Short mmCIF file of C-alpha atoms in Angstrom, two decimals:
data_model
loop_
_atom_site.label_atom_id
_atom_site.label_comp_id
_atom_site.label_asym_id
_atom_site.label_seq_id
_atom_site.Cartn_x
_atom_site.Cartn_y
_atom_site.Cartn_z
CA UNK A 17 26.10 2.39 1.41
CA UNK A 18 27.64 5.87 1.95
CA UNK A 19 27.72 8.78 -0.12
CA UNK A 20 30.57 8.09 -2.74
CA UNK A 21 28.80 4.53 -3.63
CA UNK A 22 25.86 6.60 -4.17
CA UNK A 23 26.92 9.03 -6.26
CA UNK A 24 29.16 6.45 -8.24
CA UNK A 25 25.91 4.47 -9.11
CA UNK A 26 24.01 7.66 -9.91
CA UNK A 27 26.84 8.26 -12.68
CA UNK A 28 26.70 4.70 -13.63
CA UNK A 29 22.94 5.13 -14.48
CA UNK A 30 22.88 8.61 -16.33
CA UNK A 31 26.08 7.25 -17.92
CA UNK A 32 23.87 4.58 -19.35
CA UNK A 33 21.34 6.52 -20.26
CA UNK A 34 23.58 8.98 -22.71
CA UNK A 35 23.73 11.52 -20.04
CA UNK A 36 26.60 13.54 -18.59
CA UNK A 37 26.60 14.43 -14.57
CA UNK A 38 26.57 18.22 -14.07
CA UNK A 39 28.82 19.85 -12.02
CA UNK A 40 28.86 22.91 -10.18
CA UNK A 41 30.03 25.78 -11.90
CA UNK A 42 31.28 28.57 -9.94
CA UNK A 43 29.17 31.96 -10.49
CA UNK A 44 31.11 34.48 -12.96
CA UNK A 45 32.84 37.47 -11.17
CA UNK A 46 33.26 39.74 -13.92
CA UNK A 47 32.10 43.17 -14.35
CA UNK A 48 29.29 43.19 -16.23
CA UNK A 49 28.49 39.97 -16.84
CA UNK A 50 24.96 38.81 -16.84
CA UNK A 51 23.62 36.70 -14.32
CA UNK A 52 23.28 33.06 -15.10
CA UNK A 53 21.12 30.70 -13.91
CA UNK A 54 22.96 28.41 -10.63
CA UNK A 55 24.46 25.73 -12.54
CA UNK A 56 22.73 22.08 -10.72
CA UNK A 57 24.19 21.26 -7.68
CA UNK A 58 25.09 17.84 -6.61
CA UNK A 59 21.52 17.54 -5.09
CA UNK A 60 20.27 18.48 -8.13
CA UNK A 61 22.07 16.31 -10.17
CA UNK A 62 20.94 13.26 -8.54
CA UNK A 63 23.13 12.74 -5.81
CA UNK A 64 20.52 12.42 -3.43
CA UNK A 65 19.12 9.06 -1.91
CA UNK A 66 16.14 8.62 -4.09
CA UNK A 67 14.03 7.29 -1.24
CA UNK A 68 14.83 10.03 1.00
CA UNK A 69 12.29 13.00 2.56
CA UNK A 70 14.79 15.22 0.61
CA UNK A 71 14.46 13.74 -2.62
CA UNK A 72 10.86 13.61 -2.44
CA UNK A 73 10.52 17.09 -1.12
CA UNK A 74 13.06 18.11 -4.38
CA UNK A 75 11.49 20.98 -6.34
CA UNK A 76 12.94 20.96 -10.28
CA UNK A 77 11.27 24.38 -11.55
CA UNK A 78 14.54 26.73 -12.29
CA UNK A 79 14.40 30.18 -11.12
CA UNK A 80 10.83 30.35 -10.46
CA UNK A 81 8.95 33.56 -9.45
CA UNK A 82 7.53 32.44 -6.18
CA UNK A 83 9.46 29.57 -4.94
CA UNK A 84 7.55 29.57 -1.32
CA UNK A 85 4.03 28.92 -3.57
CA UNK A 86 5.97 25.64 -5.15
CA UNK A 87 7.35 25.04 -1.54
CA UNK A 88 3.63 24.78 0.09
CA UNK A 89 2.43 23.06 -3.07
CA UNK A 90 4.86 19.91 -2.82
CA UNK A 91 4.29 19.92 0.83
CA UNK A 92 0.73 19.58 0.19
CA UNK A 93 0.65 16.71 -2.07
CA UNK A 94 2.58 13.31 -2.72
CA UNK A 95 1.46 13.74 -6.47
CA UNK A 96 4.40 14.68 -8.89
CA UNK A 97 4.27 18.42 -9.11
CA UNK A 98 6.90 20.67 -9.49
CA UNK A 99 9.41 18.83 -11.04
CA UNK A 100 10.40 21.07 -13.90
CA UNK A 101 11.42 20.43 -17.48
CA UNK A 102 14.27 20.01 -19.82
CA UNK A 103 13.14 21.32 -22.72
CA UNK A 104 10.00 18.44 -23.90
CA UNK A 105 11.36 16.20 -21.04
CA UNK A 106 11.46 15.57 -17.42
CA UNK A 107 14.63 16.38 -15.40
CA UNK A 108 16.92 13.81 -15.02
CA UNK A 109 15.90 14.15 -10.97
CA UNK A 110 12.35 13.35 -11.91
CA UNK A 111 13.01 10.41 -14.58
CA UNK A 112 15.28 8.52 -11.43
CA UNK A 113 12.33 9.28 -9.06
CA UNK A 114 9.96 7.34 -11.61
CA UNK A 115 11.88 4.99 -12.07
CA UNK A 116 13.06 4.10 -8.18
CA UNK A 117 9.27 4.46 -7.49
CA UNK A 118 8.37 2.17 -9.78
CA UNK A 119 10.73 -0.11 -8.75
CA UNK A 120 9.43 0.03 -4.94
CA UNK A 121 6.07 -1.18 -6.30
CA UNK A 122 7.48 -4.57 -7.92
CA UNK A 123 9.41 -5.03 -5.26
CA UNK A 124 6.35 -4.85 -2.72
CA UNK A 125 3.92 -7.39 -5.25
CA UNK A 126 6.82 -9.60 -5.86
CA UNK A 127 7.92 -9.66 -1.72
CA UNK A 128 6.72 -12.43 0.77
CA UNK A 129 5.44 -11.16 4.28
CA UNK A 130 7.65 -13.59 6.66
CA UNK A 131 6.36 -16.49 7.94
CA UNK A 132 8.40 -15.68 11.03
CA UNK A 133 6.43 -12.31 11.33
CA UNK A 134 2.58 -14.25 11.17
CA UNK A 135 3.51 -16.25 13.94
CA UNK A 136 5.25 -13.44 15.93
CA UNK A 137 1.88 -11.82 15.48
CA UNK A 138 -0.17 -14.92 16.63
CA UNK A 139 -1.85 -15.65 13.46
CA UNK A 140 -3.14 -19.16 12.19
CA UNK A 141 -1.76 -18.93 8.71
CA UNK A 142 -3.31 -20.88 6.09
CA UNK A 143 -3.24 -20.80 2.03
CA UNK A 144 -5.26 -20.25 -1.32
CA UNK A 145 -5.08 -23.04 -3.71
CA UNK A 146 -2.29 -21.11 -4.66
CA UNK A 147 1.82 -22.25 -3.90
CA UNK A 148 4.16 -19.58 -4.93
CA UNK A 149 3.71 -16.16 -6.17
CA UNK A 150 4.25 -16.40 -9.38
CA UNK A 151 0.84 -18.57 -9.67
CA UNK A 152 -0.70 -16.31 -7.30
CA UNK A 153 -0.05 -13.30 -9.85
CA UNK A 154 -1.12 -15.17 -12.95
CA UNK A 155 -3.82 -17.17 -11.81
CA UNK A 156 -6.38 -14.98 -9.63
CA UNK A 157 -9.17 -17.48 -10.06
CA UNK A 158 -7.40 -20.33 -7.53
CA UNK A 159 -5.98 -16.97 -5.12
CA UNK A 160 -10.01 -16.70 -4.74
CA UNK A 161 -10.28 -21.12 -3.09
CA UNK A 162 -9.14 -21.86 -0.22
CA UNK A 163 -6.71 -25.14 -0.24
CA UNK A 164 -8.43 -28.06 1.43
CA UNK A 165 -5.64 -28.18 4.41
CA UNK A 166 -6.76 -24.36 5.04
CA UNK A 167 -10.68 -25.52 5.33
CA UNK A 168 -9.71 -28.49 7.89
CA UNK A 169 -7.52 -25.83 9.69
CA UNK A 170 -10.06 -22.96 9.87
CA UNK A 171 -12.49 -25.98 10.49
CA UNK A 172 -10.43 -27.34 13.67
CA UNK A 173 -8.96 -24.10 14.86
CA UNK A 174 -11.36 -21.20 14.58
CA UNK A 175 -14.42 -20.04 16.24
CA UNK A 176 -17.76 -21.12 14.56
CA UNK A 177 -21.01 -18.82 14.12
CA UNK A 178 -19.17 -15.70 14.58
CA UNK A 179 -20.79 -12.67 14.55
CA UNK A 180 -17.81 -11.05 12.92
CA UNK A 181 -14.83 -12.57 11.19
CA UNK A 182 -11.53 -10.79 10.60
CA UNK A 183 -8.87 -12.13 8.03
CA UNK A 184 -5.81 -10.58 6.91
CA UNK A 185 -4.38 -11.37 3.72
CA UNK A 186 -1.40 -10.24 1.74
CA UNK A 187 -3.18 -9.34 -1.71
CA UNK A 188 -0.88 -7.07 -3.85
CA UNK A 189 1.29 -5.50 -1.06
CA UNK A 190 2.97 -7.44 1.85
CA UNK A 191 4.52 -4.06 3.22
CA UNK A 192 0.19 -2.95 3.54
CA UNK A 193 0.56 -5.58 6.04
CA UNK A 194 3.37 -5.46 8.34
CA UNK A 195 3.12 -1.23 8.02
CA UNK A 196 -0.63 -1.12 9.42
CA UNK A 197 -0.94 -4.25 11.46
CA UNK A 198 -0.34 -3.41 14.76
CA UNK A 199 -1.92 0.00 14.16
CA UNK A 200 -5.27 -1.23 12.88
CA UNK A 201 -6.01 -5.35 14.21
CA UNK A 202 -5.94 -4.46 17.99
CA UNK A 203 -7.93 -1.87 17.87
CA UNK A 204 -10.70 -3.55 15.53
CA UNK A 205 -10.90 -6.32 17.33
CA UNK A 206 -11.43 -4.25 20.59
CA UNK A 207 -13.55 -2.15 19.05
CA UNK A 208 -16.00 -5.12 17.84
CA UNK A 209 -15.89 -7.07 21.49
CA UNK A 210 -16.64 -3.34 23.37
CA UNK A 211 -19.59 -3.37 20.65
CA UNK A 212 -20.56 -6.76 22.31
CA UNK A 213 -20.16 -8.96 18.74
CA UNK A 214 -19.00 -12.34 18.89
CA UNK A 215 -15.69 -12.05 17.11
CA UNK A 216 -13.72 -14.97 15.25
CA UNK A 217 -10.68 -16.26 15.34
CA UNK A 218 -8.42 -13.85 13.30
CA UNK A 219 -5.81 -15.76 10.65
CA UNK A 220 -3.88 -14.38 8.07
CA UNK A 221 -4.45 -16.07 4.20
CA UNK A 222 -1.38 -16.14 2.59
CA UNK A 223 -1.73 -15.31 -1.54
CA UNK A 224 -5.03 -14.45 -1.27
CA UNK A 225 -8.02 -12.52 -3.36
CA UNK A 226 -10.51 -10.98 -2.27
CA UNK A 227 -13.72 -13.30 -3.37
CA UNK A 228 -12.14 -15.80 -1.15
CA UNK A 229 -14.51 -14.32 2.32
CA UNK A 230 -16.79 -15.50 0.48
CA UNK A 231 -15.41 -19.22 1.08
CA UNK A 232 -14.46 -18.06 4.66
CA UNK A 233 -17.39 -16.99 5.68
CA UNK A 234 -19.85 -19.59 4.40
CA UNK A 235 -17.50 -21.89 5.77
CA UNK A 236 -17.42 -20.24 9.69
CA UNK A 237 -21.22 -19.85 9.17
CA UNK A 238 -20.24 -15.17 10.37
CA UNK A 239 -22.81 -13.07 9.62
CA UNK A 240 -19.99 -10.20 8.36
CA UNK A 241 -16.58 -10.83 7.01
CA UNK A 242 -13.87 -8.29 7.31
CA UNK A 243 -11.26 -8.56 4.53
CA UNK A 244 -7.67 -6.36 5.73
CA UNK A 245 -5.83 -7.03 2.01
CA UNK A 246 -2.84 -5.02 0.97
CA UNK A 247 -3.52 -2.79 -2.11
CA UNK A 248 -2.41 -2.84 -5.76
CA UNK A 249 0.82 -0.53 -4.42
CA UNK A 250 0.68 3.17 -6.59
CA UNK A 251 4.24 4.61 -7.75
CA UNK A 252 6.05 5.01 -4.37
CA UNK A 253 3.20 4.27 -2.10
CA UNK A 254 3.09 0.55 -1.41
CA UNK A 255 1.64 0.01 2.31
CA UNK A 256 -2.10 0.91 1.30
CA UNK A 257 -4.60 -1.23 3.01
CA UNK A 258 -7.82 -1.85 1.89
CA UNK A 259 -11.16 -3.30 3.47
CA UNK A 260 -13.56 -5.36 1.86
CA UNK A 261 -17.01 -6.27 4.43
CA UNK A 262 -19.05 -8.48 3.30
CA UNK A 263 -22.39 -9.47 5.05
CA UNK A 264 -23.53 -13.14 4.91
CA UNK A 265 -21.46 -13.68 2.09
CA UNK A 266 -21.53 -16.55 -0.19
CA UNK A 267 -19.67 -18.35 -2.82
CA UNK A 268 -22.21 -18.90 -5.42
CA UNK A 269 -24.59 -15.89 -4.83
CA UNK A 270 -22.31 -12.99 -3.49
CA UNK A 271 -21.23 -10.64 -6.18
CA UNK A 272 -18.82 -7.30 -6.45
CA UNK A 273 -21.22 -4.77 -5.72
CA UNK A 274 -22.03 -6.99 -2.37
CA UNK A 275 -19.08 -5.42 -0.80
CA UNK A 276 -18.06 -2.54 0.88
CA UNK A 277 -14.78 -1.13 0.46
CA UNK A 278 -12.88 1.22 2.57
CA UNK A 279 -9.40 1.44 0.91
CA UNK A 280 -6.62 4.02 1.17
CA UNK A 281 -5.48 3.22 4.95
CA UNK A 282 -2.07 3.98 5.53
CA UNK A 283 -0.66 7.09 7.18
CA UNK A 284 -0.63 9.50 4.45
CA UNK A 285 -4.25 8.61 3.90
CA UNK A 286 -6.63 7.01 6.49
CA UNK A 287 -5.16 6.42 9.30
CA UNK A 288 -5.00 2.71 10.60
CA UNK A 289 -6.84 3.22 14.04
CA UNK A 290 -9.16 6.38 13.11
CA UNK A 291 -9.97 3.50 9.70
CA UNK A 292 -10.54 0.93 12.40
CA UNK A 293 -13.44 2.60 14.14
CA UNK A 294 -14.79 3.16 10.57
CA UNK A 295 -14.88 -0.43 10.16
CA UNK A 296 -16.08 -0.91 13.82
CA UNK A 297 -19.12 1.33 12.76
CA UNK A 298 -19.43 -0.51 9.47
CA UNK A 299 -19.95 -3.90 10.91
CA UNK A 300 -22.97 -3.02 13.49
CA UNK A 301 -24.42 -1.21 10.93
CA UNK A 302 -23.90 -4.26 8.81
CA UNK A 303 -25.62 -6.20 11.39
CA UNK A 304 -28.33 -4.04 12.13
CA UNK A 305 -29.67 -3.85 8.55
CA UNK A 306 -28.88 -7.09 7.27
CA UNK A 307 -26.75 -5.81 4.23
CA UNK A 308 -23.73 -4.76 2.36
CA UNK A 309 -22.29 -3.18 -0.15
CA UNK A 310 -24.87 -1.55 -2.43
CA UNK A 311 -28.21 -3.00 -0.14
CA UNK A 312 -27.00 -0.41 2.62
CA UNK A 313 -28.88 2.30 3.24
CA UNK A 314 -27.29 5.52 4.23
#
């Protein structure tokens, strides 16, 4: 899509919403006239890929009195700050932001990570009780069971008795997991063998919740169950990876407070590998006090 197409949709949209595109208006030359403010220019009328570092470095506030203090404040933060106004409402700029972000998040829930990418990865794959995602989304209780060709896989297939037990699973965000794979699994799993722990069989769970270690690990008989699931994606942040660990969980007696949660790991917030010694630190400490969650003792 180049430029024109861009800009041609942009107009398409503000068209529909009532709203006229501004152009650039050339600064007055007369003698005496008062200065105006800079008419928008086509980057700030929208013109701009909405997905782009530009865009999301865009500063709305009009003729503001220190524009380098709004320049290190948007660099500082992802949050929506210095946007401007019109009048009671956000800038046209802003509004399209929203609304791209927003759509970036659906799109993320609503995706499928490949099949082609679990088993370029190496992963057993198996399934909740779960079969497409629209199921998965309204019915949470069967994303929490595994289906009974997943137990005779995991059965068959993985180690037994581990000491730890990784699973990846898509949860909320598939792009959690293909962003941060390869950037957090290798490194965990080295980090728990260098720690001398017997380590399971990593597999991926396709549409799953996180309750279901619970299942996995009374199943495998692993003293701590590591849970990579991709987060309930924020407005334009959608490859946050979360970590639920779990120590001798089970179905009937584990509860919420059981866990512990590490979430946040993506690059603009914990970084995959400096997360996966975390977790790496987590689990012996796991081990060594027989405990999770709230049990722990600091």
């Amino acid at each position: 899509m180049d430029q024109k197409q861009i800009e041609e949709i942009v107009r398409s949209v503000m068209a529909s919403m009532g709203q006229d595109v501004p152009q650039p208006v050339a600064p007055s030359t007369q003698e005496g006239a008062k200065p105006q403010c800079a008419a928008p220019t086509a980057t700030e009328s929208c013109a701009l890929d909405l997905g782009s570092a530009e865009a999301k470095a865009w500063i709305g506030v009009e003729n503001p009195h220190r524009a380098d203090v709004l320049t290190e404040l948007r660099r500082s933060t992802a949050a929506r700050v210095c946007t401007g106004r019109a009048g009671p409402r956000p800038r046209t700029q802003a509004l399209l932001r929203f609304l791209a972000d927003h759509s970036r998040s659906k799109d993320t829930v609503l995706k499928e990570v490949p099949e082609e990418w679990v088993k370029a990865q190496g992963l057993l794959e198996v399934r909740s009780e779960i079969s497409d995602k629209n199921r998965y989304l309204t019915r949470p209780d069967m994303g929490r069971r595994l289906s009974q060709e997943a137990i005779d896989a995991l059965k068959s297939q993985c180690v037994m008795n581990p000491d730890v037990q990784v699973v990846i699973s898509d949860g909320l965000s598939t792009d959690a997991i293909t962003a941060n794979y390869e950037e957090i699994l290798p490194p965990l799993l080295a980090g728990l063998k260098q720690a001398g722990l017997k380590v399971g069989t990593p597999f991926f769970v396709r549409y799953g919740r996180v309750k279901i270690e619970d299942q996995i690990g009374e199943l495998l008989g692993a003293k701590v169950v590591i849970l990579l699931v991709g987060e309930r994606p924020g407005l334009g942040q959608s490859e946050s990876l979360s970590c639920y660990a779990v120590y001798s969980p089970r179905v009937t007696t584990t509860v919420e407070a059981d866990r512990t949660c590490i979430s946040n790991i993506h690059q603009g917030g914990t970084p995959p590998v400096e997360a996966a010694a975390v977790i790496v630190d987590l689990a012996k400490r796991m081990l060594e006090q027989k405990a999770s969650g709230i049990n722990m003792t600091r």
